[in-house]
């Protein structure tokens, strides 16, 4: 026999088998059975047992309700999904068992708890739907109201996921995909979530529209399916609560430069340094945004560099005007510092998860937003340039005064005692508060009155939770007790009493207290509803503020670090004068950073072979070119004295040696995979940065691969990309003899009396020494080893003269554009087994065999 509570639990748990069910019992969230065991081991809390029926002892673990956020954050970070089951009837007034209901399912992509969220990052939930190597992708951030969708091909899906860095990815259960989601938490959802007709209905119903046309995705079925599935999932998780999404936007990744994970890692855009933290990244140099919304916007800009020269020019002109007008800029930055996270606040308000303090801060911030706009308009030098942002700052004066007239000046976080509402806003509330105060003042003066009446000096009025207000008389004075005193409690040495009059006032206070709370709640709710009815206007303002914050930050950083405005062009050139690496120059403050020039173009200097000693600055130089290009394409100034940037469609990088043991791939395999992907995807408009290709294998193999890749990039008409190639294979410098657009650069070294000084200065020419042993010496390798190394080096150099004898082989074959595996696979895919004749089948087989043989030779 189960107890009724146990029965109720089992029924609810049955519907939430995939989640940990937190079952509210009074002041605790309890878990039972397997959930309890899991909870206890994950959170390190005690596992006990509770009787819940005859002879039945059930494992139990729980925690107090007020610790929910702390524990939620731990459970979510460990990848669990949590169902929160609350008591939905009042235990004091309901007969029998309290009713309970799951009010929310919390998953990594649907959390709203501020303490768990990172305010400088978006918290994206992504859904992906795949059909015939095409992907629908949709993402939502329920803390900011963003909801967007797109369709992508296979090669673009990973970069997009890495850009969004979602906390949770939804995919269809039983799906058989080649995508690698290992870096993210995934949730498998039923197939019907992705049905096209359901998805269309889901979206139409949610937005209350007849067609998907306004969202621009009417002809993108996979995007619709991904979006429909997200909506359904979020609705299911949030039960009856509101979802703060007001629109769906369709975007195309073609409008942005793809910044794949490889490149963003290699250029250390978001994370850098040895331990890959944020400290030594490009973002860390740039991010002095003053608002969390601005920080999120800057991150978004960095992840989505633009390809459109006009849009970039608008951003650059805005940054320029802000750099030129120091006074206004510093005023703007000062105002921005006092603006709260309007974007998340308005969402909290819409989902009824806000408090009076937050609402007041919204009003204050909106006021500041208007001030910011006025400040910009006042300065004629910048107002025109920033018009594209300021025009979206809406007028909120009505809302601001509405909030300010309703919420008191220093409001508490809760609505309990009515102090959150300003005096004068509601006559009814004021009256209730007045009556309550009168009743309270009856008690505060009661002691004095009763002492006078009874002539007992030690008479005391007190309050406790069990008996409420009481009058206490010491035993010595008991004979003076008036007749109307009713005995309540006997203590050692004293008695406690109440009177009828006290009872009346007391119940009045309690009654009024409830009325005050109810009315305060009602007023606050109405106010929030009013605010959320204009949420779109507020979001428009917050978006504009984020942009202004980002632009002012870029301007401030440009001034502080001496960046200049790049000239943008659609020609395939790159010309940088005195370029610097924005992160390395910050780190090496004690040393002067040596600036370097660059000239690259698809027609003349297309392929730079950069040789030079270890530690001389080759890697730094080629990365700085990538970073400067990236900065220019987000609309930022760049670390140089002048720069002409021919926009690139993508920056490809292959840098350093990395093992990917988690994927079971060797160092060299990873290197080759990444290189293959580069030469298969790069175009005439791309920028390719190769650092020591071929180093992971034997010298001859490595050299052979490095040379043929350089030749391929140079010769293949589909590529011809602007390329920087740093290498220790000094033999490659010979390439400039037979590759027309290849040129040699090296890093200057000063060598005198055995002293070697790295000048970090890039000059034309080739180097034939690596000074590797010298660097080993600097690193503290024992003297013995060093002198022996020099000895061996000497012998080797005498013995071999392979340095000078690389040639272009006459019988070279052109590499296929795609590896034949891919070709074979796509040919196989195109065969329809049901329609093919036996003869045709044999012919096709022969064709495939031929392809495969060719590959083996
Ligand atoms: N232009 C520069 N001005 C000042 N210091 C620099 C410059 N370039 C690089 N350095 C310093 O030299 C160090 C080594 O640079 P980097 O890693 O680019 O050398 P490298 O030539 O790629 O070496 P290796 O061949 O061993 O890979 C950097 O960490 C930096 O401290
Ligand atoms: Mg290097």
PDB file of C-alpha atoms in Angstrom, residues 13 22 36 44 169 178 185 189 202 395 464 546 563 614 690 711 726 746-747 793 831:
ATOM      1  CA  UNK A  13       7.462  10.569 -12.346  1.00  0.00           C
ATOM      2  CA  UNK A  22      12.382  17.590  -7.899  1.00  0.00           C
ATOM      3  CA  UNK A  36      17.672  10.232  -5.089  1.00  0.00           C
ATOM      4  CA  UNK A  44      27.313  15.078  -2.525  1.00  0.00           C
ATOM      5  CA  UNK A 169      21.564  21.021 -29.360  1.00  0.00           C
ATOM      6  CA  UNK A 178      27.950  12.367 -39.687  1.00  0.00           C
ATOM      7  CA  UNK A 185      25.275  18.789 -24.902  1.00  0.00           C
ATOM      8  CA  UNK A 189      13.766  14.558 -29.421  1.00  0.00           C
ATOM      9  CA  UNK A 202       3.377  25.302 -34.521  1.00  0.00           C
ATOM     10  CA  UNK A 395      10.707  57.079 -27.129  1.00  0.00           C
ATOM     11  CA  UNK A 464       6.097  35.073  18.968  1.00  0.00           C
ATOM     12  CA  UNK A 546      24.312  47.325 -27.844  1.00  0.00           C
ATOM     13  CA  UNK A 563      44.712  51.532 -34.412  1.00  0.00           C
ATOM     14  CA  UNK A 614      62.794  29.625 -34.471  1.00  0.00           C
ATOM     15  CA  UNK A 690      49.762  27.917 -43.265  1.00  0.00           C
ATOM     16  CA  UNK A 711      52.214  24.537 -55.990  1.00  0.00           C
ATOM     17  CA  UNK A 726      55.693  29.913 -42.781  1.00  0.00           C
ATOM     18  CA  UNK A 746      62.476  36.065 -43.955  1.00  0.00           C
ATOM     19  CA  UNK A 747      62.918  37.422 -40.450  1.00  0.00           C
ATOM     20  CA  UNK A 793      74.457  19.737 -37.226  1.00  0.00           C
ATOM     21  CA  UNK A 831      22.383   5.635 -58.037  1.00  0.00           C
TER      22      UNK A 831
END
